Coordinates of C-alpha atoms and ligand atoms in Angstrom, one line a residue:
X1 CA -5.9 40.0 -2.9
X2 CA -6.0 36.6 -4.1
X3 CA -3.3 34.2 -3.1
X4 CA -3.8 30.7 -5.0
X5 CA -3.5 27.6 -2.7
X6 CA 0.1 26.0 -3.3
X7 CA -0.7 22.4 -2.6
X8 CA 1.7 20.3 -3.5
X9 CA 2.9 16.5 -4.0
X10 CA 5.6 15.0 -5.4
X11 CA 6.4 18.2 -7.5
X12 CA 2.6 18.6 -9.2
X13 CA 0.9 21.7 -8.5
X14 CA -2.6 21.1 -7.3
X15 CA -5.1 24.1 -7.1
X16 CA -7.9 23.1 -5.0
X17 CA -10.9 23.4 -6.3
X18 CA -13.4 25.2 -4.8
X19 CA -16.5 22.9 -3.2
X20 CA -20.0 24.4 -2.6
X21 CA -22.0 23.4 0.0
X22 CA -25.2 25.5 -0.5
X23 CA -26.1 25.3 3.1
X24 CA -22.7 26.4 3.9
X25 CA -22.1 29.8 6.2
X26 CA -18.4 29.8 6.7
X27 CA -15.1 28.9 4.4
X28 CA -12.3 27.0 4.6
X29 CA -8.9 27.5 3.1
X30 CA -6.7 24.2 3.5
X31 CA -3.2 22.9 2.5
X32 CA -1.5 20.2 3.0
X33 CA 2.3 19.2 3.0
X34 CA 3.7 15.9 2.8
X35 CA 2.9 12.2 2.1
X36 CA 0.1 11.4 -0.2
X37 CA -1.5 10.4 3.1
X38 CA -1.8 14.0 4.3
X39 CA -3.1 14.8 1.1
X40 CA -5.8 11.8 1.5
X41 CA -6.4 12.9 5.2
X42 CA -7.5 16.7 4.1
X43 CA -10.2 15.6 2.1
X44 CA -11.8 13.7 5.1
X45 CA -10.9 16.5 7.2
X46 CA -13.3 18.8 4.2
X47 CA -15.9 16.0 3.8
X48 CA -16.2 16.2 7.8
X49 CA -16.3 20.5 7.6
X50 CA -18.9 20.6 4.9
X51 CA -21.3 18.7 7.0
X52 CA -20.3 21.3 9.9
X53 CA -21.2 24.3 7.5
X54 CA -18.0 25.0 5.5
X55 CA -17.5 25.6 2.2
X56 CA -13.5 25.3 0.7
X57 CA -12.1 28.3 -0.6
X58 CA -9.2 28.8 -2.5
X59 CA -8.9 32.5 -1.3
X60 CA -7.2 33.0 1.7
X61 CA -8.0 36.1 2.5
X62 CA -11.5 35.8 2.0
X63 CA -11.8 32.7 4.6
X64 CA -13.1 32.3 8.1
X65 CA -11.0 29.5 9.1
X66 CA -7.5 28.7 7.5
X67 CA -6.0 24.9 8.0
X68 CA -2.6 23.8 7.7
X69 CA -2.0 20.2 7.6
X70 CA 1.5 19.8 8.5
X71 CA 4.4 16.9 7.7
X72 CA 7.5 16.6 10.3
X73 CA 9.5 13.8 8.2
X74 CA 12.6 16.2 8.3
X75 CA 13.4 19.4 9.6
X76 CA 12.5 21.2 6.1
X77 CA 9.2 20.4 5.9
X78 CA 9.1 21.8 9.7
X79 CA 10.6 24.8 8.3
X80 CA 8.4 25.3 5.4
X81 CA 4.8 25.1 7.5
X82 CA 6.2 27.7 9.9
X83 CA 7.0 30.3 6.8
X84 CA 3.6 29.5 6.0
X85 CA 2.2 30.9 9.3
X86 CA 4.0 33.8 9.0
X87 CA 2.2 34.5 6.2
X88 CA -1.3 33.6 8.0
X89 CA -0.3 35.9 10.4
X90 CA -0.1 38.9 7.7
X91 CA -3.6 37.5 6.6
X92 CA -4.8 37.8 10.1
X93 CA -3.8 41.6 9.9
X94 CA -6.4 42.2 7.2
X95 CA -9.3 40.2 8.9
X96 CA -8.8 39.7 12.5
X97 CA -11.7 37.3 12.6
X98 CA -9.6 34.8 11.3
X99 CA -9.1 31.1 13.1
X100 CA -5.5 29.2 12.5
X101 CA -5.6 25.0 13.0
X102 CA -2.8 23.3 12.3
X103 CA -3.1 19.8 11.4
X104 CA -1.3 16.2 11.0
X105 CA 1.8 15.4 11.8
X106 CA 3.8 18.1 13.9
X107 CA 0.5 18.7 15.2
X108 CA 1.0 15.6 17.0
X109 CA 4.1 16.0 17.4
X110 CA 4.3 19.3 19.3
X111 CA 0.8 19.5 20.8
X112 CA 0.1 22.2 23.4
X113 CA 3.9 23.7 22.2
X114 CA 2.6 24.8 19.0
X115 CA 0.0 27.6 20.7
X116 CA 3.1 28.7 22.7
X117 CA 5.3 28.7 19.4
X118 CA 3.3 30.2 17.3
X119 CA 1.1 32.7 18.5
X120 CA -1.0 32.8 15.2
X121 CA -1.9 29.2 15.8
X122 CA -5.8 29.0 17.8
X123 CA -6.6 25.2 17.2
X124 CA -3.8 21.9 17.2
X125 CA -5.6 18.5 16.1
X126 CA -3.6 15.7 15.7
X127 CA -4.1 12.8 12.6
X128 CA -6.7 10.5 14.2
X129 CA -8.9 13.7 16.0
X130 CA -10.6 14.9 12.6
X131 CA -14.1 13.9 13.9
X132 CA -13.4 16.1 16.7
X133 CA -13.0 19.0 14.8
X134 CA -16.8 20.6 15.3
X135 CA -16.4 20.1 19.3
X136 CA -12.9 21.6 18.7
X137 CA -13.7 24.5 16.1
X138 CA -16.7 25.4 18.6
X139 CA -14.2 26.2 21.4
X140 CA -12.2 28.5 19.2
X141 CA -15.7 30.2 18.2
X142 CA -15.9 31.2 22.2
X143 CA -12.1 32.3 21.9
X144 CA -10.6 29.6 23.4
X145 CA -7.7 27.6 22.2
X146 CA -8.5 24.2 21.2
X147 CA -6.0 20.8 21.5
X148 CA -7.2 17.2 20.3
X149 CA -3.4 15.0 19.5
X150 CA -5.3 11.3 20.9
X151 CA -3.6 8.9 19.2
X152 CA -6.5 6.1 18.3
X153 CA -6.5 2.1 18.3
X154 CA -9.7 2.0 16.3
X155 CA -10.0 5.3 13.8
X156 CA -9.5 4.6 9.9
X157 CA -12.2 7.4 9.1
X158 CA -13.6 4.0 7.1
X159 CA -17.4 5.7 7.4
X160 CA -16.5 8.7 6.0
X161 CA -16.5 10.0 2.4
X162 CA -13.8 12.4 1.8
X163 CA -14.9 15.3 -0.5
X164 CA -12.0 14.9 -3.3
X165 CA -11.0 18.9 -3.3
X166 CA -7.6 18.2 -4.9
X167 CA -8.8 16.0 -7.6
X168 CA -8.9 16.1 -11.3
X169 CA -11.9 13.6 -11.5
X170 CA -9.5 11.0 -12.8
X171 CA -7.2 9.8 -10.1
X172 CA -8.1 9.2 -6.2
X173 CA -6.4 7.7 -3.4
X174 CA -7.9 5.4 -1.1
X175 CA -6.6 5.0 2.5
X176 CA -7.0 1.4 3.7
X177 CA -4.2 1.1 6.5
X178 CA -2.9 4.2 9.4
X179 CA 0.1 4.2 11.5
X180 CA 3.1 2.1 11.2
X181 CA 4.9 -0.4 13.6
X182 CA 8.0 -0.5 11.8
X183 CA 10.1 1.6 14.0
X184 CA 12.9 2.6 11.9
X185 CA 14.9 4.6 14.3
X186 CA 14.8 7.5 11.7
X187 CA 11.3 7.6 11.5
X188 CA 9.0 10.4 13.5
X189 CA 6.0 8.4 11.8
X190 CA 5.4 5.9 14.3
X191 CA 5.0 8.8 17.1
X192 CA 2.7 11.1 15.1
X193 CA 0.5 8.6 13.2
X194 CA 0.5 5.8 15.7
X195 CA 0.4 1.9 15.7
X196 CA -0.9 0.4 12.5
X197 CA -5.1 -0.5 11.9
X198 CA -6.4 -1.8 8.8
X199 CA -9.6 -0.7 7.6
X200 CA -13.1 -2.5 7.2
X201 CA -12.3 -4.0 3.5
X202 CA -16.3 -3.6 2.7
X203 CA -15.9 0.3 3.2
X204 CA -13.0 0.2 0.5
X205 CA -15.0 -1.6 -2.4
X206 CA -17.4 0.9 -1.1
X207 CA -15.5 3.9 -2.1
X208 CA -14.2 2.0 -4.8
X209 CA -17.6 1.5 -6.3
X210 CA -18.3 4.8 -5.4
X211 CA -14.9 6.4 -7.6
X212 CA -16.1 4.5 -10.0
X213 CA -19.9 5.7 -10.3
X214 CA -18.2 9.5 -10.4
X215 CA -16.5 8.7 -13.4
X216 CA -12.8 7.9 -11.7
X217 CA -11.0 6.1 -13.8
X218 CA -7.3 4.9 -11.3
X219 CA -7.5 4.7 -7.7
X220 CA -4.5 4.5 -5.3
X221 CA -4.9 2.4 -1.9
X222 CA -2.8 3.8 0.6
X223 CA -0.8 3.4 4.1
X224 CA 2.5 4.0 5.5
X225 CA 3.0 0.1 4.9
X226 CA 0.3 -1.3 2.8
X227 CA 1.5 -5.1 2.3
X228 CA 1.4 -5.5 6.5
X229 CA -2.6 -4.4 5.9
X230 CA -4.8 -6.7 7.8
X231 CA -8.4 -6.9 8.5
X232 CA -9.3 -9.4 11.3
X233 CA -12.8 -7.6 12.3
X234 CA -11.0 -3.9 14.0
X235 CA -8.3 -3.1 16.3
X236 CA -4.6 -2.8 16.3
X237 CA -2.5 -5.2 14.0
X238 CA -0.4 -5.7 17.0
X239 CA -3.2 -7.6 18.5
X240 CA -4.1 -9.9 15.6
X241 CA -2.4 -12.7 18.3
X242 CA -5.2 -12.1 20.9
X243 CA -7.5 -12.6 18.1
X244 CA -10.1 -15.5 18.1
X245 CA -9.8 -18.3 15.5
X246 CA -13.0 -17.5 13.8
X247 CA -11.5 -13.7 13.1
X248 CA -7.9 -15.3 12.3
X249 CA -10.1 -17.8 9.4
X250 CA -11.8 -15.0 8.2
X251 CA -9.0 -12.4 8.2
X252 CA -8.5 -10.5 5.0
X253 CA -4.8 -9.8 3.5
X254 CA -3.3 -7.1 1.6
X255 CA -3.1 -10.0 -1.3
X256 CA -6.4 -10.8 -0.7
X257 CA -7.6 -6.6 -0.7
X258 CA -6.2 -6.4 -3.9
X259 CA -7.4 -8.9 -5.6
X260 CA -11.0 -8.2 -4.1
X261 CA -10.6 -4.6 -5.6
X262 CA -8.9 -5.7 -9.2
X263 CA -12.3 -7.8 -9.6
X264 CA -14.9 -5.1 -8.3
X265 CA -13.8 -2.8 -10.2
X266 CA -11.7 -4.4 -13.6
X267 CA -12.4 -1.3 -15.3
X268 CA -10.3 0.9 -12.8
X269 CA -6.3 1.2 -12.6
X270 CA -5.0 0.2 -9.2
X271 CA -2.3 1.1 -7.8
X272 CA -0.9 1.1 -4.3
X273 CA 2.1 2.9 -1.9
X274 CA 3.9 2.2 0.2
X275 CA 5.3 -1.2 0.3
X276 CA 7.8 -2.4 3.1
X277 CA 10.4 -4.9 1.8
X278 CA 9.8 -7.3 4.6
X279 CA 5.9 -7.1 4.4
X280 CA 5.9 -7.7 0.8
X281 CA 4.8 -11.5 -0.4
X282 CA 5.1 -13.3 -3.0
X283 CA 1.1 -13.5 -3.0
X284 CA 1.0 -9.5 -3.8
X285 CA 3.8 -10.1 -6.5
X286 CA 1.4 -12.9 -7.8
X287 CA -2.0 -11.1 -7.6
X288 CA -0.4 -7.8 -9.3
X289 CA 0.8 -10.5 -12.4
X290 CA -2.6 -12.2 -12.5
X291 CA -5.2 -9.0 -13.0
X292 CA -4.2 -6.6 -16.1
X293 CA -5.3 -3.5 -13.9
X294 CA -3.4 -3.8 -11.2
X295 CA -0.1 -1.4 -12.3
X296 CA 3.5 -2.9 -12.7
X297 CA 4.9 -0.4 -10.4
X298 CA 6.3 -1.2 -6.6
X299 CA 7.5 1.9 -4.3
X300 CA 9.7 -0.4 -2.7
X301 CA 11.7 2.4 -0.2
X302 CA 15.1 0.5 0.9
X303 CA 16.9 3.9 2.8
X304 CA 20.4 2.4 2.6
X305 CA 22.4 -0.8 0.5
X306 CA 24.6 -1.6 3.4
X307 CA 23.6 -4.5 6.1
X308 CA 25.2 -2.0 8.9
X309 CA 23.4 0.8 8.1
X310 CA 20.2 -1.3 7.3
X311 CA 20.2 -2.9 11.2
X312 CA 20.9 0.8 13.0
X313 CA 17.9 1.9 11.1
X314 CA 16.4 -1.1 12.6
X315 CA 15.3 -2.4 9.4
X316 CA 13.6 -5.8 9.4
X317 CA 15.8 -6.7 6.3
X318 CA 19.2 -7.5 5.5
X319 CA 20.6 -5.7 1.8
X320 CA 20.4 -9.5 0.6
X321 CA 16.6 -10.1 1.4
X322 CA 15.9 -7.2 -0.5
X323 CA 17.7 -8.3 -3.3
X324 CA 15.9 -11.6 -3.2
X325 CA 12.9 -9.8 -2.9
X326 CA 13.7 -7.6 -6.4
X327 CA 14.5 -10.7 -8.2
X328 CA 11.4 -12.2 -7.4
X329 CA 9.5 -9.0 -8.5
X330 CA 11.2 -9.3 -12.0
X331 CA 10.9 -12.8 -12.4
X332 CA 7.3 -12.9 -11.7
X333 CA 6.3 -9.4 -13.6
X334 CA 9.3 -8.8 -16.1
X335 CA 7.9 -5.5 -16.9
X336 CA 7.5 -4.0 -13.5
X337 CA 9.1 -0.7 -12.5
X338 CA 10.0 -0.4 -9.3
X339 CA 11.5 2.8 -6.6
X340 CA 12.7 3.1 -3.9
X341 CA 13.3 5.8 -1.2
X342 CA 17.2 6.7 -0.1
X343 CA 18.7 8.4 2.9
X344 CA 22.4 9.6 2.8
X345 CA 24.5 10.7 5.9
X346 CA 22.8 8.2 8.4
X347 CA 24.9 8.7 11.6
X348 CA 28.0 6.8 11.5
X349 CA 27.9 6.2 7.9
X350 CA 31.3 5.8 6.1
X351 CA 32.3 5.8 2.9
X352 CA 31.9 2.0 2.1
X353 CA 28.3 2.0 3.3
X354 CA 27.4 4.9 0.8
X355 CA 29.3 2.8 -1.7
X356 CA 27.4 -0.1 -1.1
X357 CA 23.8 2.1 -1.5
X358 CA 25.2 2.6 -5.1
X359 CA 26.1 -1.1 -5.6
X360 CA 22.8 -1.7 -4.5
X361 CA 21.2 0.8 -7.1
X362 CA 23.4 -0.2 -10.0
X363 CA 22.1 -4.2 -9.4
X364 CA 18.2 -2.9 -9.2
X365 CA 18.3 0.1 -11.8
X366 CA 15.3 1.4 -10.2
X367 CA 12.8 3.5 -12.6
X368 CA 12.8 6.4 -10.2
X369 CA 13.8 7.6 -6.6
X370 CA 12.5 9.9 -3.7
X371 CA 16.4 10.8 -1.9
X372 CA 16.8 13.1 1.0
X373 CA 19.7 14.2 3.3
X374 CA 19.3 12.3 6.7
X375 CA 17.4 14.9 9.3
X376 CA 17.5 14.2 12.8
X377 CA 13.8 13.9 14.0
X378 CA 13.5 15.1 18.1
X379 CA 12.4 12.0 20.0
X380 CA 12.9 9.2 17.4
X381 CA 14.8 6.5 18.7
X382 CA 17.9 7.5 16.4
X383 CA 18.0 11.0 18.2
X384 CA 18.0 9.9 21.5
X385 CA 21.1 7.0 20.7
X386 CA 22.8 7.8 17.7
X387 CA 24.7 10.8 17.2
X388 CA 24.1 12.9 14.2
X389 CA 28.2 12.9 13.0
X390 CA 28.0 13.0 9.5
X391 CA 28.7 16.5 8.4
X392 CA 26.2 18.2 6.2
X393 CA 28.5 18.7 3.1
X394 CA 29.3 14.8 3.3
X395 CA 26.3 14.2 3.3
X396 CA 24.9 16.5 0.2
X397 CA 27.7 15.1 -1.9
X398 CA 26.6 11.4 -1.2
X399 CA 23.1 12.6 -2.6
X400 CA 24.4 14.3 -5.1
X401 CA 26.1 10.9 -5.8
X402 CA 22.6 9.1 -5.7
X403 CA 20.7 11.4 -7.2
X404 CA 23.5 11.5 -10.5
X405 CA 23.1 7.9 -10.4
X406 CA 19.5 7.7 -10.5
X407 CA 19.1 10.0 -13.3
X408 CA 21.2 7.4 -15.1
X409 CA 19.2 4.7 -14.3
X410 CA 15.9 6.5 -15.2
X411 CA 17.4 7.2 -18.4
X412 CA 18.5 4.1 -18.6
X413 CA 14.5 2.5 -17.6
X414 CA 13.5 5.3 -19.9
X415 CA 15.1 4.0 -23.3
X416 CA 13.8 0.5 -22.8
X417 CA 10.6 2.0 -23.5
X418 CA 11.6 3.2 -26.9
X419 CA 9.5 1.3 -29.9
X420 CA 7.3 -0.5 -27.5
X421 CA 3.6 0.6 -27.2
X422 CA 2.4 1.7 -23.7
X423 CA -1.6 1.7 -21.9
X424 CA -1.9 5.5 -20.8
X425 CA -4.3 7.4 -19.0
X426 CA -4.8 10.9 -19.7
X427 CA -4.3 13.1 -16.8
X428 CA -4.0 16.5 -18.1
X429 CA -2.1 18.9 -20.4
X430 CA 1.5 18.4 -20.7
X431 CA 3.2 22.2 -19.0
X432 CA 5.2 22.3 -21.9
X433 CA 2.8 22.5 -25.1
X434 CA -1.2 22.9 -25.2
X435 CA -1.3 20.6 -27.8
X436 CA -0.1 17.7 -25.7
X437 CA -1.4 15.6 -23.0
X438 CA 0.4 14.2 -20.6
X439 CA -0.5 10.8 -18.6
X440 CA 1.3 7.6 -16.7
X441 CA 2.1 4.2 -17.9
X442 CA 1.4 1.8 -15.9
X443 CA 5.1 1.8 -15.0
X444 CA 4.5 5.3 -13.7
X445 CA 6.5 7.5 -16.7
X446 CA 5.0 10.2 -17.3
X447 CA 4.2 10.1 -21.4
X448 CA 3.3 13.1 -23.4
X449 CA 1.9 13.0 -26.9
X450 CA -0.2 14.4 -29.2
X451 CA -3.8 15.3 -27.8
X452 CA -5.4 14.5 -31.0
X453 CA -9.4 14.1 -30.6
X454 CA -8.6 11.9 -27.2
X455 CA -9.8 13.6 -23.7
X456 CA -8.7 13.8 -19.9
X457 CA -9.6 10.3 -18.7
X458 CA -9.1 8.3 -21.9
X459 CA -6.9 4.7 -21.8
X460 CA -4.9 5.4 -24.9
X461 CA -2.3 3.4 -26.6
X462 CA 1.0 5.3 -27.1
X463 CA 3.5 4.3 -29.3
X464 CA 7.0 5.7 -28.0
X465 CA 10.0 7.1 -30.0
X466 CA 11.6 9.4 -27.8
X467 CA 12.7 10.1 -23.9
X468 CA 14.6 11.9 -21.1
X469 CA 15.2 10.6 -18.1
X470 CA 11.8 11.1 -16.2
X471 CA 9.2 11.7 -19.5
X472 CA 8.6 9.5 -22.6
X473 CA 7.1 11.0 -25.8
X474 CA 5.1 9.2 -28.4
X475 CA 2.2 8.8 -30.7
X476 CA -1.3 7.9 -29.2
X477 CA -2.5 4.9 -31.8
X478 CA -5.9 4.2 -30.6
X479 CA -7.6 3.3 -27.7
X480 CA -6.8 0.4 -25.4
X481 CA -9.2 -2.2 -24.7
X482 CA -9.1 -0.7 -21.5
X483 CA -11.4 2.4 -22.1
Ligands
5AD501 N1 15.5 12.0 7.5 C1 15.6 11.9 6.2 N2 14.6 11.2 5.5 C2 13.7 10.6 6.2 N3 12.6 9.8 5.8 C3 11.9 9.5 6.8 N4 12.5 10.0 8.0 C4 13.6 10.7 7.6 C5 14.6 11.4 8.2 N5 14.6 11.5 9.6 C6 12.4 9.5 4.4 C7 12.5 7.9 4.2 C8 11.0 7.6 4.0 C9 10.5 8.8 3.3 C10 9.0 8.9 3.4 O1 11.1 9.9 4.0 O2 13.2 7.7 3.0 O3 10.9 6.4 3.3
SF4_502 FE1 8.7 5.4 8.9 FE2 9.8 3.0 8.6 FE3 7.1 3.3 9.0 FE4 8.1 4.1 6.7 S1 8.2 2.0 7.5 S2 6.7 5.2 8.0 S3 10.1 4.9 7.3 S4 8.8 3.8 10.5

């Protein structure tokens, strides 16, 4: 009875694999919904569990301990972990030794709740508690429940090296920032992740250096808002004010970060997500022109095209700064790609703002686009003021409407590749054909080509005479002076 672990991100399926731990006694069986954060945060949360004994399985009905870690961005993905622990419970039936933790995000945001909830559940740890999980995984050994949701000021799990069990040796992430202070009034993030901290920049070359060693060959730095990253010695970025002038002279950028990490490491691809429109400077924009590793790609979410919408969201930019901001982008790096993330049916939206989020899509053309149906998130500052009016088919045909118009615009990003010779890593086998791989640009299209005698973590050059809307196909020509 062997149920493969479904974990998932942006539409890839990733099997764990399993990690050994020779001293290990008990095993661990983890998934993880959501963000590419989450993902990130459950291989601290194994590095942390195989110093405690544990060894991850990808069997979960051969483990002692099953982990869930959870996303709350909309309802669905509510929806989605609670299926899941129905199916835990049906596991639990077969071994009734079995412990349930749920993890992340609606961890934190329902706490104590979740044991009433869901009676499967034994342990709740919220996003910054991972280093409490032996204390907490003890209590559930003496058959108690166990809750750790403290929100920190200080935890970036900087000193730890997270065990990459959802890796294919080839691409990482690297979390450099936690929390955000944006408060967009849609947003639950703010109240399960906490205010933003920056991490120690000398543990990132660190595990930089340290991909690197293992053979990695593209590393992602991560946050919630990764331009607003600022290292001024620890502590809350809301503080930076109270900070002394030696920390403020000595304070380290996200401009500054990446360049550090484009020289370290000028072998390895860089990329980063995500970027806030009104945190992004000219500097970054600069920086990613100046170093040829750095990718040409920006996740530049924008949520809405009109100013009304824009400032109830609360924001910090007007639909004009953005577009100032885009400009810039091309002018500076003529070849970047650049997304965005898009919510239809914000409450009170009419019918001119959704026209004005496809004005503002038709101007940008973006190269792709994450869109989703506005969901009403308990306790975010849109619930509590705005009311949710915009009926549910209005707002499904608005995404329909922005999700038809973005698979133009890929197309249309698509075909300019055509001719042109592209840098690609190889990631894996394309799902269509064994005799193709299938990498990323440094746009971010995926390209699938003829595997040839090239292997999984080769830079090859790919000449392209063909495309759909989200894949191009070509001819790999060489190597590029990259490998
Ligand atoms: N409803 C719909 N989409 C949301 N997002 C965040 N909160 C909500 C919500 N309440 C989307 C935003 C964000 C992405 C990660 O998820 O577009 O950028
Ligand atoms: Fe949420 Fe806005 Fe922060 Fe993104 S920037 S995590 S949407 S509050």
């Amino acid at each position: 009875m062997s149920e493969k672990n479904p974990y998932k991100y942006n539409g890839d399926t990733l099997v764990i694999n399993e990690e050994t731990n020779s001293n290990a006694t008990k095993s661990v069986y983890i998934e993880s919904y959501g963000c590419a954060m989450n993902f990130s945060d459950t291989e601290i949360v194994a590095s942390i569990l195989s110093e405690n004994g544990y060894k991850t399985s990808n069997d979960m009905y051969e483990a002692d301990l099953i982990l869930v870690n959870t996303c709350s961005i909309r309802e669905k993905a509510e929806l989605t972990v609670r299926k899941r622990l129905q199916k835990f419970n049906k596991v639990r039936k077969v071994n009734g030794n079995l412990k349930v933790g749920v993890l992340g995000c609606m961890a934190e945001r329902l706490k104590h709740k979740f044991l009433e909830e869901e009676k499967i559940v034994d342990m709740v740890v919220g996003p910054d508690a991972y280093k409490d999980l032996p204390n907490l995984l003890q209590e559930i050994e003496d058959g108690r429940s166990a809750v750790n949701v403290i929100l920190s000021k200080d935890e970036t799990y900087g000193d730890i090296t997270p065990t990459r069990i959802n890796s294919n040796g080839i691409n990482a992430f690297i979390s450099i920032t936690r929390g955000c202070d944006n408060m967009c009034t849609f947003c639950v993030v703010p109240f399960t992740r906490g205010r933003e901290r920056s991490r120690d920049p000398q543990s990132i070359i660190e595990e930089l250096n340290d991909l690197n060693s293992k053979g990695y060959r593209e590393i992602t730095l991560l946050g919630q808002n990764v331009d607003s990253y600022l290292w001024y010695g620890g502590g809350l970025k809301k503080d930076y004010s109270k900070a002394s002038e030696i920390q403020k002279a000595s304070s380290i950028n996200f401009a500054k970060l990446l360049e550090m990490c484009a020289l370290t490491q000028p072998k390895i691809r860089i990329r980063f997500s995500t970027s806030n429109p009104q945190d992004m400077s000219l500097d970054v924009i600069k920086i990613m022109a100046k170093y040829e590793n750095i990718c040409n790609y920006i996740h530049l979410p924008v949520q809405s095209g009109s100013n009304s919408i824009l400032k109830a969201m609360n924001r910090q930019h007007t639909r004009e700064e953005y577009i100032t901001l885009i400009e810039n982008i091309y002018k500076i790096i003529p070849d970047c790609s650049i997304s965005h993330d898009m919510i239809s049916g914000f409450p009170n939206e009419s019918e001119e703002d959704h026209k004005d989020t496809l004005s503002l899509m038709e101007k940008v053309k973006y190269s792709f686009g994450y869109m989703f149906k506005y969901s009403e998130r308990p306790g975010t500052p849109a619930a509590k003021k705005l009311d949710d009016n915009i009926d549910e088919i209005i707002k499904s045909k608005r995404l329909s409407e922005i999700v038809e118009l973005q698979q133009k615009h890929s197309l249309y990003r698509s075909k300019q590749f055509i001719g042109k010779t592209v840098e690609v890593l190889i990631e894996k086998e394309s799902k269509k054909s064994n005799l193709n791989w299938a990498g990323r640009n440094q746009q971010n299209t995926t390209v699938v080509f003829p595997k040839k005698n090239y292997k999984i973590g080769d830079f090859v050059n790919v000449k392209i005479n063909d495309c759909t809307s989200a894949t191009l196909v070509g001819l790999a020509t060489g190597y590029s002076k990259n490998n």
